[in-house]
Structures are given as structure tokens and as C-alpha cells.
PDB file of C-alpha atoms and ligand atoms in Angstrom:
ATOM      1  CA  MET A  19       1.280 -17.696   2.206  1.00  0.00           C
ATOM      2  CA  SER A  20       2.293 -19.224   5.513  1.00  0.00           C
ATOM      3  CA  LYS A  21       0.270 -18.776   8.693  1.00  0.00           C
ATOM      4  CA  PRO A  22       1.853 -16.767  11.499  1.00  0.00           C
ATOM      5  CA  GLU A  23       2.084 -18.261  14.964  1.00  0.00           C
ATOM      6  CA  TYR A  24       0.431 -15.302  16.732  1.00  0.00           C
ATOM      7  CA  VAL A  25      -1.985 -12.603  15.634  1.00  0.00           C
ATOM      8  CA  TYR A  26      -3.451  -9.609  17.452  1.00  0.00           C
ATOM      9  CA  PHE A  27      -7.181 -10.104  18.029  1.00  0.00           C
ATOM     10  CA  GLN A  28      -9.717  -8.591  20.440  1.00  0.00           C
ATOM     11  CA  GLY A  29      -7.058  -6.811  22.478  1.00  0.00           C
ATOM     12  CA  ASP A  30      -4.533  -9.618  22.843  1.00  0.00           C
ATOM     13  CA  TYR A  31      -1.909 -11.681  21.040  1.00  0.00           C
ATOM     14  CA  VAL A  32      -3.466 -15.090  20.413  1.00  0.00           C
ATOM     15  CA  PRO A  33      -2.505 -18.232  18.459  1.00  0.00           C
ATOM     16  CA  PHE A  34      -3.558 -17.939  14.808  1.00  0.00           C
ATOM     17  CA  ASP A  35      -6.293 -20.592  15.033  1.00  0.00           C
ATOM     18  CA  GLU A  36      -8.000 -18.815  17.946  1.00  0.00           C
ATOM     19  CA  ALA A  37      -8.647 -15.609  15.960  1.00  0.00           C
ATOM     20  CA  LYS A  38     -12.073 -16.253  14.451  1.00  0.00           C
ATOM     21  CA  VAL A  39     -15.063 -14.064  13.537  1.00  0.00           C
ATOM     22  CA  SER A  40     -18.738 -14.982  13.140  1.00  0.00           C
ATOM     23  CA  VAL A  41     -20.549 -15.391   9.790  1.00  0.00           C
ATOM     24  CA  MET A  42     -22.821 -12.558  10.982  1.00  0.00           C
ATOM     25  CA  THR A  43     -19.949 -10.095  11.398  1.00  0.00           C
ATOM     26  CA  HIS A  44     -20.994  -6.759   9.874  1.00  0.00           C
ATOM     27  CA  ALA A  45     -17.702  -6.230   8.011  1.00  0.00           C
ATOM     28  CA  LEU A  46     -17.902  -9.655   6.371  1.00  0.00           C
ATOM     29  CA  ASN A  47     -21.400  -8.943   5.074  1.00  0.00           C
ATOM     30  CA  TYR A  48     -21.058  -5.274   4.088  1.00  0.00           C
ATOM     31  CA  GLY A  49     -17.328  -4.612   3.507  1.00  0.00           C
ATOM     32  CA  THR A  50     -17.268  -2.199   6.452  1.00  0.00           C
ATOM     33  CA  GLY A  51     -13.623  -2.226   7.416  1.00  0.00           C
ATOM     34  CA  CYS A  52     -10.446  -0.331   6.699  1.00  0.00           C
ATOM     35  CA  PHE A  53      -6.924  -1.621   6.653  1.00  0.00           C
ATOM     36  CA  GLU A  54      -3.243  -1.057   5.969  1.00  0.00           C
ATOM     37  CA  GLY A  55      -0.374  -2.943   4.421  1.00  0.00           C
ATOM     38  CA  ILE A  56       3.006  -2.347   6.044  1.00  0.00           C
ATOM     39  CA  ARG A  57       6.237  -4.006   5.029  1.00  0.00           C
ATOM     40  CA  ALA A  58       9.126  -4.942   7.258  1.00  0.00           C
ATOM     41  CA  TYR A  59      12.537  -5.691   5.726  1.00  0.00           C
ATOM     42  CA  TRP A  60      15.080  -8.030   7.222  1.00  0.00           C
ATOM     43  CA  ASN A  61      18.707  -6.816   7.174  1.00  0.00           C
ATOM     44  CA  GLU A  62      21.006  -9.807   7.620  1.00  0.00           C
ATOM     45  CA  ALA A  63      24.130  -7.705   8.294  1.00  0.00           C
ATOM     46  CA  HIS A  64      22.327  -5.640  10.958  1.00  0.00           C
ATOM     47  CA  GLN A  65      20.426  -8.699  12.277  1.00  0.00           C
ATOM     48  CA  GLU A  66      17.424  -6.388  12.346  1.00  0.00           C
ATOM     49  CA  LEU A  67      13.918  -6.194  10.944  1.00  0.00           C
ATOM     50  CA  TYR A  68      12.946  -2.689   9.811  1.00  0.00           C
ATOM     51  CA  LEU A  69       9.302  -1.592   9.653  1.00  0.00           C
ATOM     52  CA  LEU A  70       8.870   0.861   6.806  1.00  0.00           C
ATOM     53  CA  LYS A  71       6.963   4.095   7.409  1.00  0.00           C
ATOM     54  CA  MET A  72       4.929   2.472  10.150  1.00  0.00           C
ATOM     55  CA  ALA A  73       3.597   5.695  11.714  1.00  0.00           C
ATOM     56  CA  GLU A  74       2.466   7.054   8.318  1.00  0.00           C
ATOM     57  CA  HIS A  75       0.468   3.886   7.703  1.00  0.00           C
ATOM     58  CA  PHE A  76      -1.212   4.040  11.103  1.00  0.00           C
ATOM     59  CA  GLU A  77      -2.019   7.723  10.558  1.00  0.00           C
ATOM     60  CA  ARG A  78      -3.761   6.748   7.337  1.00  0.00           C
ATOM     61  CA  LEU A  79      -5.575   3.911   9.118  1.00  0.00           C
ATOM     62  CA  LEU A  80      -7.000   6.373  11.651  1.00  0.00           C
ATOM     63  CA  GLN A  81      -7.923   8.718   8.784  1.00  0.00           C
ATOM     64  CA  SER A  82      -9.783   5.908   6.992  1.00  0.00           C
ATOM     65  CA  ALA A  83     -11.534   5.036  10.261  1.00  0.00           C
ATOM     66  CA  ARG A  84     -12.653   8.664  10.676  1.00  0.00           C
ATOM     67  CA  ILE A  85     -14.190   8.715   7.208  1.00  0.00           C
ATOM     68  CA  LEU A  86     -16.053   5.514   8.110  1.00  0.00           C
ATOM     69  CA  HIS A  87     -17.395   6.854  11.431  1.00  0.00           C
ATOM     70  CA  MET A  88     -15.226   4.382  13.318  1.00  0.00           C
ATOM     71  CA  PRO A  89     -13.585   6.521  16.001  1.00  0.00           C
ATOM     72  CA  LEU A  90     -10.946   4.345  17.615  1.00  0.00           C
ATOM     73  CA  GLN A  91      -9.784   5.143  21.121  1.00  0.00           C
ATOM     74  CA  ILE A  92      -6.187   4.423  20.164  1.00  0.00           C
ATOM     75  CA  SER A  93      -3.212   6.551  19.121  1.00  0.00           C
ATOM     76  CA  VAL A  94      -0.632   6.059  16.371  1.00  0.00           C
ATOM     77  CA  GLU A  95       1.967   5.379  19.089  1.00  0.00           C
ATOM     78  CA  GLU A  96      -0.197   2.650  20.635  1.00  0.00           C
ATOM     79  CA  LEU A  97      -0.763   1.073  17.232  1.00  0.00           C
ATOM     80  CA  CYS A  98       3.016   1.071  16.627  1.00  0.00           C
ATOM     81  CA  THR A  99       3.566  -0.604  20.003  1.00  0.00           C
ATOM     82  CA  ILE A 100       1.040  -3.349  19.173  1.00  0.00           C
ATOM     83  CA  ALA A 101       2.678  -3.931  15.775  1.00  0.00           C
ATOM     84  CA  LEU A 102       6.176  -4.153  17.254  1.00  0.00           C
ATOM     85  CA  GLY A 103       4.909  -6.548  19.915  1.00  0.00           C
ATOM     86  CA  LEU A 104       3.367  -8.761  17.252  1.00  0.00           C
ATOM     87  CA  ILE A 105       6.571  -8.890  15.199  1.00  0.00           C
ATOM     88  CA  ARG A 106       8.658  -9.702  18.266  1.00  0.00           C
ATOM     89  CA  ARG A 107       6.270 -12.377  19.495  1.00  0.00           C
ATOM     90  CA  ASN A 108       6.479 -14.136  16.132  1.00  0.00           C
ATOM     91  CA  GLY A 109      10.261 -13.658  16.081  1.00  0.00           C
ATOM     92  CA  PHE A 110      10.434 -13.038  12.332  1.00  0.00           C
ATOM     93  CA  LYS A 111      13.897 -12.965  10.780  1.00  0.00           C
ATOM     94  CA  GLN A 112      12.795 -12.455   7.188  1.00  0.00           C
ATOM     95  CA  ASP A 113      10.887  -9.897   5.145  1.00  0.00           C
ATOM     96  CA  VAL A 114       7.274  -9.694   6.311  1.00  0.00           C
ATOM     97  CA  TYR A 115       4.032  -7.953   5.462  1.00  0.00           C
ATOM     98  CA  LEU A 116       1.881  -6.613   8.290  1.00  0.00           C
ATOM     99  CA  ARG A 117      -1.881  -6.258   7.877  1.00  0.00           C
ATOM    100  CA  PRO A 118      -3.719  -4.097  10.454  1.00  0.00           C
ATOM    101  CA  LEU A 119      -7.502  -4.181  10.012  1.00  0.00           C
ATOM    102  CA  VAL A 120     -10.251  -2.194  11.732  1.00  0.00           C
ATOM    103  CA  TYR A 121     -13.677  -3.696  11.147  1.00  0.00           C
ATOM    104  CA  LEU A 122     -17.254  -3.418  12.337  1.00  0.00           C
ATOM    105  CA  ALA A 123     -17.556  -6.444  14.560  1.00  0.00           C
ATOM    106  CA  ASP A 124     -21.249  -6.466  15.546  1.00  0.00           C
ATOM    107  CA  GLU A 125     -23.229  -9.512  14.557  1.00  0.00           C
ATOM    108  CA  LEU A 126     -26.325  -7.923  13.036  1.00  0.00           C
ATOM    109  CA  LEU A 127     -27.978  -7.102   9.735  1.00  0.00           C
ATOM    110  CA  GLY A 128     -28.387  -3.675   8.160  1.00  0.00           C
ATOM    111  CA  ALA A 129     -26.021  -1.535   6.095  1.00  0.00           C
ATOM    112  CA  ARG A 130     -24.960   1.482   8.181  1.00  0.00           C
ATOM    113  CA  LEU A 131     -21.929   2.839  10.002  1.00  0.00           C
ATOM    114  CA  HIS A 132     -23.341   4.399  13.172  1.00  0.00           C
ATOM    115  CA  ASN A 133     -23.791   2.799  16.594  1.00  0.00           C
ATOM    116  CA  LEU A 134     -21.632  -0.190  15.779  1.00  0.00           C
ATOM    117  CA  LYS A 135     -18.490  -1.512  17.470  1.00  0.00           C
ATOM    118  CA  ALA A 136     -15.160  -1.295  15.642  1.00  0.00           C
ATOM    119  CA  ASP A 137     -12.521  -3.873  16.492  1.00  0.00           C
ATOM    120  CA  LEU A 138      -8.816  -3.987  15.642  1.00  0.00           C
ATOM    121  CA  THR A 139      -6.850  -6.976  14.425  1.00  0.00           C
ATOM    122  CA  MET A 140      -3.332  -7.400  13.026  1.00  0.00           C
ATOM    123  CA  PHE A 141      -1.450 -10.233  11.453  1.00  0.00           C
ATOM    124  CA  ALA A 142       1.950 -10.470   9.805  1.00  0.00           C
ATOM    125  CA  THR A 143       3.164 -13.020   7.286  1.00  0.00           C
ATOM    126  CA  PRO A 144       6.463 -13.604   5.461  1.00  0.00           C
ATOM    127  CA  MET A 145       6.701 -11.842   2.069  1.00  0.00           C
ATOM    128  CA  SER A 146       9.893 -11.334   0.106  1.00  0.00           C
ATOM    129  CA  GLY A 147      10.838  -7.725  -0.533  1.00  0.00           C
ATOM    130  CA  GLU A 148      13.209  -8.384  -3.432  1.00  0.00           C
ATOM    131  CA  PRO A 149      13.050  -5.579  -6.029  1.00  0.00           C
ATOM    132  CA  ALA A 150      11.197  -6.337  -9.290  1.00  0.00           C
ATOM    133  CA  ALA A 151      13.369  -8.182 -11.797  1.00  0.00           C
ATOM    134  CA  HIS A 152      11.592  -6.776 -14.874  1.00  0.00           C
ATOM    135  CA  GLY A 153       8.783  -4.508 -15.994  1.00  0.00           C
ATOM    136  CA  ILE A 154       5.144  -5.532 -16.301  1.00  0.00           C
ATOM    137  CA  LYS A 155       2.573  -5.523 -19.093  1.00  0.00           C
ATOM    138  CA  ALA A 156      -0.198  -3.093 -18.163  1.00  0.00           C
ATOM    139  CA  THR A 157      -3.521  -2.182 -19.716  1.00  0.00           C
ATOM    140  CA  VAL A 158      -6.052   0.585 -19.262  1.00  0.00           C
ATOM    141  CA  SER A 159      -9.041  -1.014 -17.557  1.00  0.00           C
ATOM    142  CA  SER A 160     -12.589  -0.924 -18.863  1.00  0.00           C
ATOM    143  CA  TRP A 161     -13.594  -0.492 -15.191  1.00  0.00           C
ATOM    144  CA  ARG A 162     -13.549   3.080 -13.877  1.00  0.00           C
ATOM    145  CA  ARG A 163     -12.012   4.113 -10.561  1.00  0.00           C
ATOM    146  CA  ILE A 164     -14.493   4.636  -7.737  1.00  0.00           C
ATOM    147  CA  ASP A 165     -15.418   8.283  -7.191  1.00  0.00           C
ATOM    148  CA  ASP A 166     -14.860  10.273  -3.982  1.00  0.00           C
ATOM    149  CA  ASN A 167     -18.579  11.023  -3.766  1.00  0.00           C
ATOM    150  CA  ALA A 168     -19.527   7.360  -4.087  1.00  0.00           C
ATOM    151  CA  MET A 169     -16.750   5.414  -2.366  1.00  0.00           C
ATOM    152  CA  PRO A 170     -13.747   7.463  -1.231  1.00  0.00           C
ATOM    153  CA  ALA A 171     -10.473   6.052  -2.613  1.00  0.00           C
ATOM    154  CA  ARG A 172      -8.604   8.204  -0.076  1.00  0.00           C
ATOM    155  CA  ALA A 173      -9.747   5.772   2.607  1.00  0.00           C
ATOM    156  CA  LYS A 174      -8.380   2.237   2.408  1.00  0.00           C
ATOM    157  CA  ILE A 175     -11.748   0.506   2.784  1.00  0.00           C
ATOM    158  CA  THR A 176     -12.094  -3.275   2.540  1.00  0.00           C
ATOM    159  CA  GLY A 177     -15.220  -3.125   0.322  1.00  0.00           C
ATOM    160  CA  THR A 178     -13.421  -0.802  -2.105  1.00  0.00           C
ATOM    161  CA  TYR A 179     -11.141  -3.601  -3.161  1.00  0.00           C
ATOM    162  CA  VAL A 180     -13.910  -5.150  -5.252  1.00  0.00           C
ATOM    163  CA  ASN A 181     -13.195  -2.267  -7.667  1.00  0.00           C
ATOM    164  CA  SER A 182      -9.484  -3.220  -7.725  1.00  0.00           C
ATOM    165  CA  SER A 183     -10.288  -6.924  -8.027  1.00  0.00           C
ATOM    166  CA  LEU A 184     -12.587  -6.428 -11.030  1.00  0.00           C
ATOM    167  CA  ALA A 185      -9.846  -4.512 -12.844  1.00  0.00           C
ATOM    168  CA  LYS A 186      -7.049  -6.892 -11.869  1.00  0.00           C
ATOM    169  CA  THR A 187      -8.934 -10.010 -12.961  1.00  0.00           C
ATOM    170  CA  GLU A 188     -10.055  -8.441 -16.238  1.00  0.00           C
ATOM    171  CA  ALA A 189      -6.405  -7.506 -16.943  1.00  0.00           C
ATOM    172  CA  SER A 190      -5.236 -11.008 -16.095  1.00  0.00           C
ATOM    173  CA  HIS A 191      -7.923 -12.667 -18.271  1.00  0.00           C
ATOM    174  CA  ASN A 192      -6.777 -10.456 -21.146  1.00  0.00           C
ATOM    175  CA  GLY A 193      -3.122 -11.486 -20.751  1.00  0.00           C
ATOM    176  CA  PHE A 194      -1.809  -8.438 -18.855  1.00  0.00           C
ATOM    177  CA  ASP A 195      -0.123  -8.223 -15.454  1.00  0.00           C
ATOM    178  CA  ASP A 196      -2.045  -5.259 -14.086  1.00  0.00           C
ATOM    179  CA  ALA A 197      -4.655  -2.632 -14.815  1.00  0.00           C
ATOM    180  CA  ILE A 198      -4.603   1.159 -14.826  1.00  0.00           C
ATOM    181  CA  PHE A 199      -7.834   2.908 -13.917  1.00  0.00           C
ATOM    182  CA  LEU A 200      -9.292   6.015 -15.492  1.00  0.00           C
ATOM    183  CA  ASN A 201     -11.594   8.243 -13.443  1.00  0.00           C
ATOM    184  CA  THR A 202     -15.191   8.779 -14.395  1.00  0.00           C
ATOM    185  CA  ASP A 203     -13.965  11.990 -16.104  1.00  0.00           C
ATOM    186  CA  GLY A 204     -11.521   9.956 -18.226  1.00  0.00           C
ATOM    187  CA  HIS A 205      -8.214  10.939 -16.615  1.00  0.00           C
ATOM    188  CA  VAL A 206      -5.643   8.477 -15.323  1.00  0.00           C
ATOM    189  CA  SER A 207      -6.075   7.610 -11.647  1.00  0.00           C
ATOM    190  CA  GLU A 208      -3.889   4.722 -10.465  1.00  0.00           C
ATOM    191  CA  ALA A 209      -3.308   0.983 -10.868  1.00  0.00           C
ATOM    192  CA  SER A 210      -5.341  -1.744  -9.118  1.00  0.00           C
ATOM    193  CA  GLY A 211      -3.225  -1.494  -5.971  1.00  0.00           C
ATOM    194  CA  MET A 212      -0.489   1.030  -6.775  1.00  0.00           C
ATOM    195  CA  ASN A 213       0.039   4.684  -7.587  1.00  0.00           C
ATOM    196  CA  LEU A 214       1.424   5.683 -10.962  1.00  0.00           C
ATOM    197  CA  PHE A 215       4.325   7.870 -12.088  1.00  0.00           C
ATOM    198  CA  LEU A 216       5.494   8.712 -15.568  1.00  0.00           C
ATOM    199  CA  VAL A 217       8.465  10.556 -17.002  1.00  0.00           C
ATOM    200  CA  ARG A 218       7.946  12.835 -20.000  1.00  0.00           C
ATOM    201  CA  LYS A 219      10.698  15.018 -21.411  1.00  0.00           C
ATOM    202  CA  GLY A 220      12.673  14.842 -18.167  1.00  0.00           C
ATOM    203  CA  GLN A 221       9.684  15.685 -15.965  1.00  0.00           C
ATOM    204  CA  LEU A 222       8.348  13.352 -13.267  1.00  0.00           C
ATOM    205  CA  ILE A 223       4.544  13.414 -13.263  1.00  0.00           C
ATOM    206  CA  THR A 224       1.874  11.766 -11.103  1.00  0.00           C
ATOM    207  CA  PRO A 225      -1.920  12.221 -10.889  1.00  0.00           C
ATOM    208  CA  GLY A 226      -2.875  14.549  -8.014  1.00  0.00           C
ATOM    209  CA  VAL A 227      -4.771  13.554  -4.871  1.00  0.00           C
ATOM    210  CA  GLN A 228      -8.083  14.738  -6.361  1.00  0.00           C
ATOM    211  CA  GLN A 229      -7.906  12.028  -9.055  1.00  0.00           C
ATOM    212  CA  ASN A 230      -9.538   9.370  -6.823  1.00  0.00           C
ATOM    213  CA  ILE A 231      -6.263   7.801  -5.783  1.00  0.00           C
ATOM    214  CA  LEU A 232      -5.263   6.236  -2.514  1.00  0.00           C
ATOM    215  CA  GLU A 233      -2.831   8.803  -1.106  1.00  0.00           C
ATOM    216  CA  GLY A 234       0.043   6.346  -1.124  1.00  0.00           C
ATOM    217  CA  VAL A 235       2.803   6.241   1.451  1.00  0.00           C
ATOM    218  CA  THR A 236       5.203   4.932  -1.207  1.00  0.00           C
ATOM    219  CA  ARG A 237       4.072   7.747  -3.541  1.00  0.00           C
ATOM    220  CA  GLN A 238       5.299  10.240  -0.930  1.00  0.00           C
ATOM    221  CA  ALA A 239       8.544   8.286  -0.569  1.00  0.00           C
ATOM    222  CA  VAL A 240       9.111   8.399  -4.354  1.00  0.00           C
ATOM    223  CA  MET A 241       8.553  12.163  -4.381  1.00  0.00           C
ATOM    224  CA  ARG A 242      11.112  12.567  -1.592  1.00  0.00           C
ATOM    225  CA  ILE A 243      13.668  10.389  -3.369  1.00  0.00           C
ATOM    226  CA  ALA A 244      13.105  12.350  -6.574  1.00  0.00           C
ATOM    227  CA  LYS A 245      13.540  15.702  -4.819  1.00  0.00           C
ATOM    228  CA  GLU A 246      16.322  14.943  -2.361  1.00  0.00           C
ATOM    229  CA  ALA A 247      18.365  12.291  -4.157  1.00  0.00           C
ATOM    230  CA  LEU A 248      17.692  13.032  -7.845  1.00  0.00           C
ATOM    231  CA  ASP A 249      17.038  16.796  -7.644  1.00  0.00           C
ATOM    232  CA  LEU A 250      13.764  16.257  -9.500  1.00  0.00           C
ATOM    233  CA  GLU A 251      10.476  17.930  -8.534  1.00  0.00           C
ATOM    234  CA  THR A 252       7.291  15.927  -9.122  1.00  0.00           C
ATOM    235  CA  LEU A 253       4.486  17.552 -11.043  1.00  0.00           C
ATOM    236  CA  GLU A 254       1.063  16.537  -9.671  1.00  0.00           C
ATOM    237  CA  ARG A 255      -1.456  17.102 -12.429  1.00  0.00           C
ATOM    238  CA  PRO A 256      -4.213  15.376 -14.421  1.00  0.00           C
ATOM    239  CA  VAL A 257      -2.797  12.789 -16.836  1.00  0.00           C
ATOM    240  CA  ASP A 258      -4.451  11.848 -20.147  1.00  0.00           C
ATOM    241  CA  ARG A 259      -4.705   8.205 -21.210  1.00  0.00           C
ATOM    242  CA  THR A 260      -2.621   8.789 -24.340  1.00  0.00           C
ATOM    243  CA  GLU A 261       0.183  10.358 -22.312  1.00  0.00           C
ATOM    244  CA  LEU A 262       0.750   6.817 -21.065  1.00  0.00           C
ATOM    245  CA  TYR A 263       1.330   5.762 -24.672  1.00  0.00           C
ATOM    246  CA  VAL A 264       3.923   8.462 -25.414  1.00  0.00           C
ATOM    247  CA  CYS A 265       5.794   8.777 -22.111  1.00  0.00           C
ATOM    248  CA  ASP A 266       9.509   7.961 -21.784  1.00  0.00           C
ATOM    249  CA  GLU A 267       9.185   5.958 -18.548  1.00  0.00           C
ATOM    250  CA  MET A 268       6.376   4.646 -16.376  1.00  0.00           C
ATOM    251  CA  PHE A 269       6.412   2.926 -13.018  1.00  0.00           C
ATOM    252  CA  LEU A 270       3.905   1.922 -10.357  1.00  0.00           C
ATOM    253  CA  CYS A 271       4.529   2.075  -6.630  1.00  0.00           C
ATOM    254  CA  GLY A 272       3.012   0.748  -3.448  1.00  0.00           C
ATOM    255  CA  THR A 273       3.941  -1.017  -0.261  1.00  0.00           C
ATOM    256  CA  GLY A 274       3.330  -4.459  -1.745  1.00  0.00           C
ATOM    257  CA  ALA A 275       4.621  -3.845  -5.275  1.00  0.00           C
ATOM    258  CA  GLN A 276       7.451  -1.531  -4.160  1.00  0.00           C
ATOM    259  CA  ILE A 277       8.750   0.236  -7.303  1.00  0.00           C
ATOM    260  CA  LEU A 278       7.456  -1.623 -10.330  1.00  0.00           C
ATOM    261  CA  PRO A 279       8.524  -0.581 -13.843  1.00  0.00           C
ATOM    262  CA  VAL A 280       5.920  -0.774 -16.609  1.00  0.00           C
ATOM    263  CA  ALA A 281       7.394  -2.352 -19.759  1.00  0.00           C
ATOM    264  CA  SER A 282       4.344  -1.965 -21.977  1.00  0.00           C
ATOM    265  CA  ILE A 283       0.934  -0.348 -21.889  1.00  0.00           C
ATOM    266  CA  ASP A 284      -1.850  -1.638 -24.124  1.00  0.00           C
ATOM    267  CA  HIS A 285       0.764  -3.401 -26.326  1.00  0.00           C
ATOM    268  CA  ARG A 286       2.885  -0.262 -26.718  1.00  0.00           C
ATOM    269  CA  PRO A 287       6.456  -0.614 -25.339  1.00  0.00           C
ATOM    270  CA  VAL A 288       7.031   2.185 -22.800  1.00  0.00           C
ATOM    271  CA  GLY A 289       9.588   4.703 -24.070  1.00  0.00           C
ATOM    272  CA  GLY A 290       9.693   2.841 -27.391  1.00  0.00           C
ATOM    273  CA  THR A 291      11.818  -0.059 -26.124  1.00  0.00           C
ATOM    274  CA  GLY A 292      10.070  -1.230 -22.931  1.00  0.00           C
ATOM    275  CA  GLY A 293      13.340  -1.145 -20.971  1.00  0.00           C
ATOM    276  CA  VAL A 294      13.721   0.248 -17.449  1.00  0.00           C
ATOM    277  CA  GLY A 295      14.542   3.951 -17.833  1.00  0.00           C
ATOM    278  CA  PRO A 296      17.174   5.887 -15.852  1.00  0.00           C
ATOM    279  CA  VAL A 297      14.796   7.744 -13.496  1.00  0.00           C
ATOM    280  CA  THR A 298      12.936   4.528 -12.654  1.00  0.00           C
ATOM    281  CA  ARG A 299      16.242   2.702 -12.091  1.00  0.00           C
ATOM    282  CA  HIS A 300      17.524   5.415  -9.748  1.00  0.00           C
ATOM    283  CA  VAL A 301      14.281   5.525  -7.760  1.00  0.00           C
ATOM    284  CA  MET A 302      14.371   1.721  -7.428  1.00  0.00           C
ATOM    285  CA  ASP A 303      17.983   1.750  -6.217  1.00  0.00           C
ATOM    286  CA  HIS A 304      17.444   4.450  -3.590  1.00  0.00           C
ATOM    287  CA  TYR A 305      14.213   2.818  -2.405  1.00  0.00           C
ATOM    288  CA  ALA A 306      15.830  -0.634  -2.074  1.00  0.00           C
ATOM    289  CA  ARG A 307      18.568   0.801   0.149  1.00  0.00           C
ATOM    290  CA  ALA A 308      16.217   2.945   2.211  1.00  0.00           C
ATOM    291  CA  VAL A 309      13.799   0.146   3.116  1.00  0.00           C
ATOM    292  CA  ARG A 310      16.564  -1.989   4.650  1.00  0.00           C
ATOM    293  CA  GLY A 311      17.897   0.877   6.747  1.00  0.00           C
ATOM    294  CA  GLU A 312      20.918   1.399   4.498  1.00  0.00           C
ATOM    295  CA  HIS A 313      20.247   4.921   3.245  1.00  0.00           C
ATOM    296  CA  PRO A 314      21.439   7.559   5.745  1.00  0.00           C
ATOM    297  CA  ARG A 315      19.337  10.310   4.153  1.00  0.00           C
ATOM    298  CA  PHE A 316      16.136   8.312   4.684  1.00  0.00           C
ATOM    299  CA  ALA A 317      17.049   6.652   7.978  1.00  0.00           C
ATOM    300  CA  ASP A 318      13.876   8.078   9.574  1.00  0.00           C
ATOM    301  CA  TRP A 319      11.710   5.914   7.302  1.00  0.00           C
ATOM    302  CA  VAL A 320      12.414   2.720   9.222  1.00  0.00           C
ATOM    303  CA  THR A 321      11.762   1.501  12.761  1.00  0.00           C
ATOM    304  CA  PRO A 322      13.855  -1.419  14.053  1.00  0.00           C
ATOM    305  CA  ALA A 323      11.604  -4.144  15.419  1.00  0.00           C
ATOM    306  CA  TYR A 324      14.145  -5.672  17.752  1.00  0.00           C
ATOM    307  CA  GLY A 325      16.517  -2.803  18.627  1.00  0.00           C
ATOM    308  CA  SER A 326      17.977  -3.178  22.089  1.00  0.00           C
ATOM    309  CA  THR A 327      15.800  -6.219  22.825  1.00  0.00           C
ATOM    310  CA  HIS A 328      17.617  -8.192  20.130  1.00  0.00           C
ATOM    311  CA  ASN A 329      20.539 -10.548  20.655  1.00  0.00           C
TER     312      ASN A 329
HETATM  313  C1  PLP B 419      -5.465   1.254  -4.652  1.00  0.00           C
HETATM  314  C2  PLP B 419      -4.096   1.483  -4.106  1.00  0.00           C
HETATM  315  N1  PLP B 419      -3.396   2.550  -4.537  1.00  0.00           N
HETATM  316  C3  PLP B 419      -2.170   2.806  -4.084  1.00  0.00           C
HETATM  317  C4  PLP B 419      -1.549   1.982  -3.167  1.00  0.00           C
HETATM  318  C5  PLP B 419      -0.190   2.311  -2.658  1.00  0.00           C
HETATM  319  O1  PLP B 419      -0.267   2.775  -1.342  1.00  0.00           O
HETATM  320  P1  PLP B 419       0.938   2.630  -0.329  1.00  0.00           P
HETATM  321  O2  PLP B 419       2.136   3.153  -1.018  1.00  0.00           O
HETATM  322  O3  PLP B 419       0.552   3.465   0.831  1.00  0.00           O
HETATM  323  O4  PLP B 419       1.060   1.192  -0.004  1.00  0.00           O
HETATM  324  C6  PLP B 419      -2.216   0.852  -2.703  1.00  0.00           C
HETATM  325  C7  PLP B 419      -1.585  -0.050  -1.757  1.00  0.00           C
HETATM  326  O5  PLP B 419      -1.943  -0.156  -0.648  1.00  0.00           O
HETATM  327  C8  PLP B 419      -3.531   0.606  -3.168  1.00  0.00           C
HETATM  328  O6  PLP B 419      -4.221  -0.448  -2.738  1.00  0.00           O
END
């Protein structure tokens, strides 16, 4: 992953090497931060870089910060302005991934959230947004998804990602590409860094928001594509583990992974053959057009980074 020229740090755009935190930083020691992942897609024909669902991501960032007692004196609009400024300053003309992070910056010991200073940083780095070429091999993890009453999955908290990392590495060591979590009650939650959809008997199904999922921005986008472009309502309901084994189609979705078909689950080919099913294919096609500002119906999903300032 290449280093960007400029990052946003302590209220200013600074050269990458000048953005440094202390070993005593609270967030580094206790995982007390929250963050977002936002993609921007380069459109060569438009000579434009489109930020995807930027406001929705910053709304979720502020929501995560509220859960963590980190009230930020900053609005979604101001966060968007900082992000656009960062993209422009780096002059990216390729697909990029933007990482805003709010973290407890005090240099002191003691696990708590109150009476500490939250700071904001952002960096962006090139990351190709090509659609997935094939489906992945997934497995149900032996690790359970964190519970809302222990570590809220609804907030995108830095420390939470130890849960994802344990599952991802276990899956990788066992020869799989990714892991699917069950809740403590045994129902399907989500993948290590993606939400999950399945198709059964023509119905599109996804675990509801009370299943300890991150309330994904891409998940909402998939539901809109299904409803408005495919005339398909999404059923949000608890999903059993063995429904994964008998479904017709399964895909994962997230900002980083985009729309990712699942070819097999615990050595069982999805839908019997492991091929990419028609609903998944259609969702992928609509999504790929929308993210590059080429889908009139979903034109409001993207914000041009350069707009009138571009030449
Ligand atoms: C645990 C988890 N679930 C779901 C998602 C998908 O969320 P989004 O579509 O907002 O990127 C992510 C990605 O950020 C994630 O880390």
C-alpha cells in the first residue's frame, strides 16, 4: 500500500511523515477509537473521482463517536469538506480508499472514555475498485461475533477489529478466504468485515440490525438496488447456519470488498454449483455502474471530488 503525500492530522493537512502519535496515546493502548472506510472511484471518461456515500459514512462516524462518549464539535458537512480537501491536495487520479479515524489522543494510562480528548485524522491511499473476478471460499468461524452489551458492533470501533482479525486469520489458516460469524445465540451475523446476503427460493434475505452487525452503508445500497432496480424486497430476519448450506446464492458486501460472491461455504458449493447466481450478478452490475457515477438512478450516491475545480 503506497503512502499518500498529505494526510489530515491535528487540524491541518501535513506531509505523511509529520503525522505521528506517541507510544502513550490512549487509543494505541486501549483500542479507543472509531473509524470509517470510504471509497472513491476514478472515472476516466469523466476525468473525475467520485466519493461513494461520503455523508452516510460520516454520519456513522459521528454515531460511533457518540456511543464512545467522544462528542466531536464537527458536522457531517465539515467532515466532507476536510475529506474533499485531502483528496484534492493529493491530486489522486485513480481509485482510492479514505480512512477517517477519531481517537482518544491523551497520553495517559487508565481504561476509560470520559474526560479525554478526541482527535480526528484522515488519510487516503490508492486501492483498485475492480469488481471481484470470482467467488470466495467461506467458513463459519469458531469465534462468535461480539455482543451489543459487551462491545457494540453497530459502532465501528478500532478495538473491535480484534474480533474480526481472529476470525479472518483462523479462516485463512484453515484454507478459506473469509469467515462468517455466528452470534452468541447461534444465528448468522456477518463476515469478518462485510455484511451478508443470501437468496433462497427467489427471496433476498439478510440478518437484521439486532444480529450484532455493523449497519453497513453498502448493505443499504444493496437493498436499494434490489428494490429499485430488481423489484426485489429484502427480508431482514434471523438466519440459521444451515440456511447458508442450502441457499441458492450468497454474497458479502462492504465498502472494501464491494459485492463479493461466495462460491462455497464449509466445503459446500453455494447453490449446488458454486457459480455466481443471477441476483448476485445483477446487484454487482448495478453497483459497479453506480459507484463510478454512471447510474442515473443512483446519481446521488456519489460526490465528485474535483467538480468545477478540475481541469
Ligand atoms: C464488520 C463489518 N461489517 C460490515 C462492513 C460493511 O460496512 P460498509 O458497507 O459500511 O463498508 C464492514 C466494513 O466496514 C465491517 O468492517
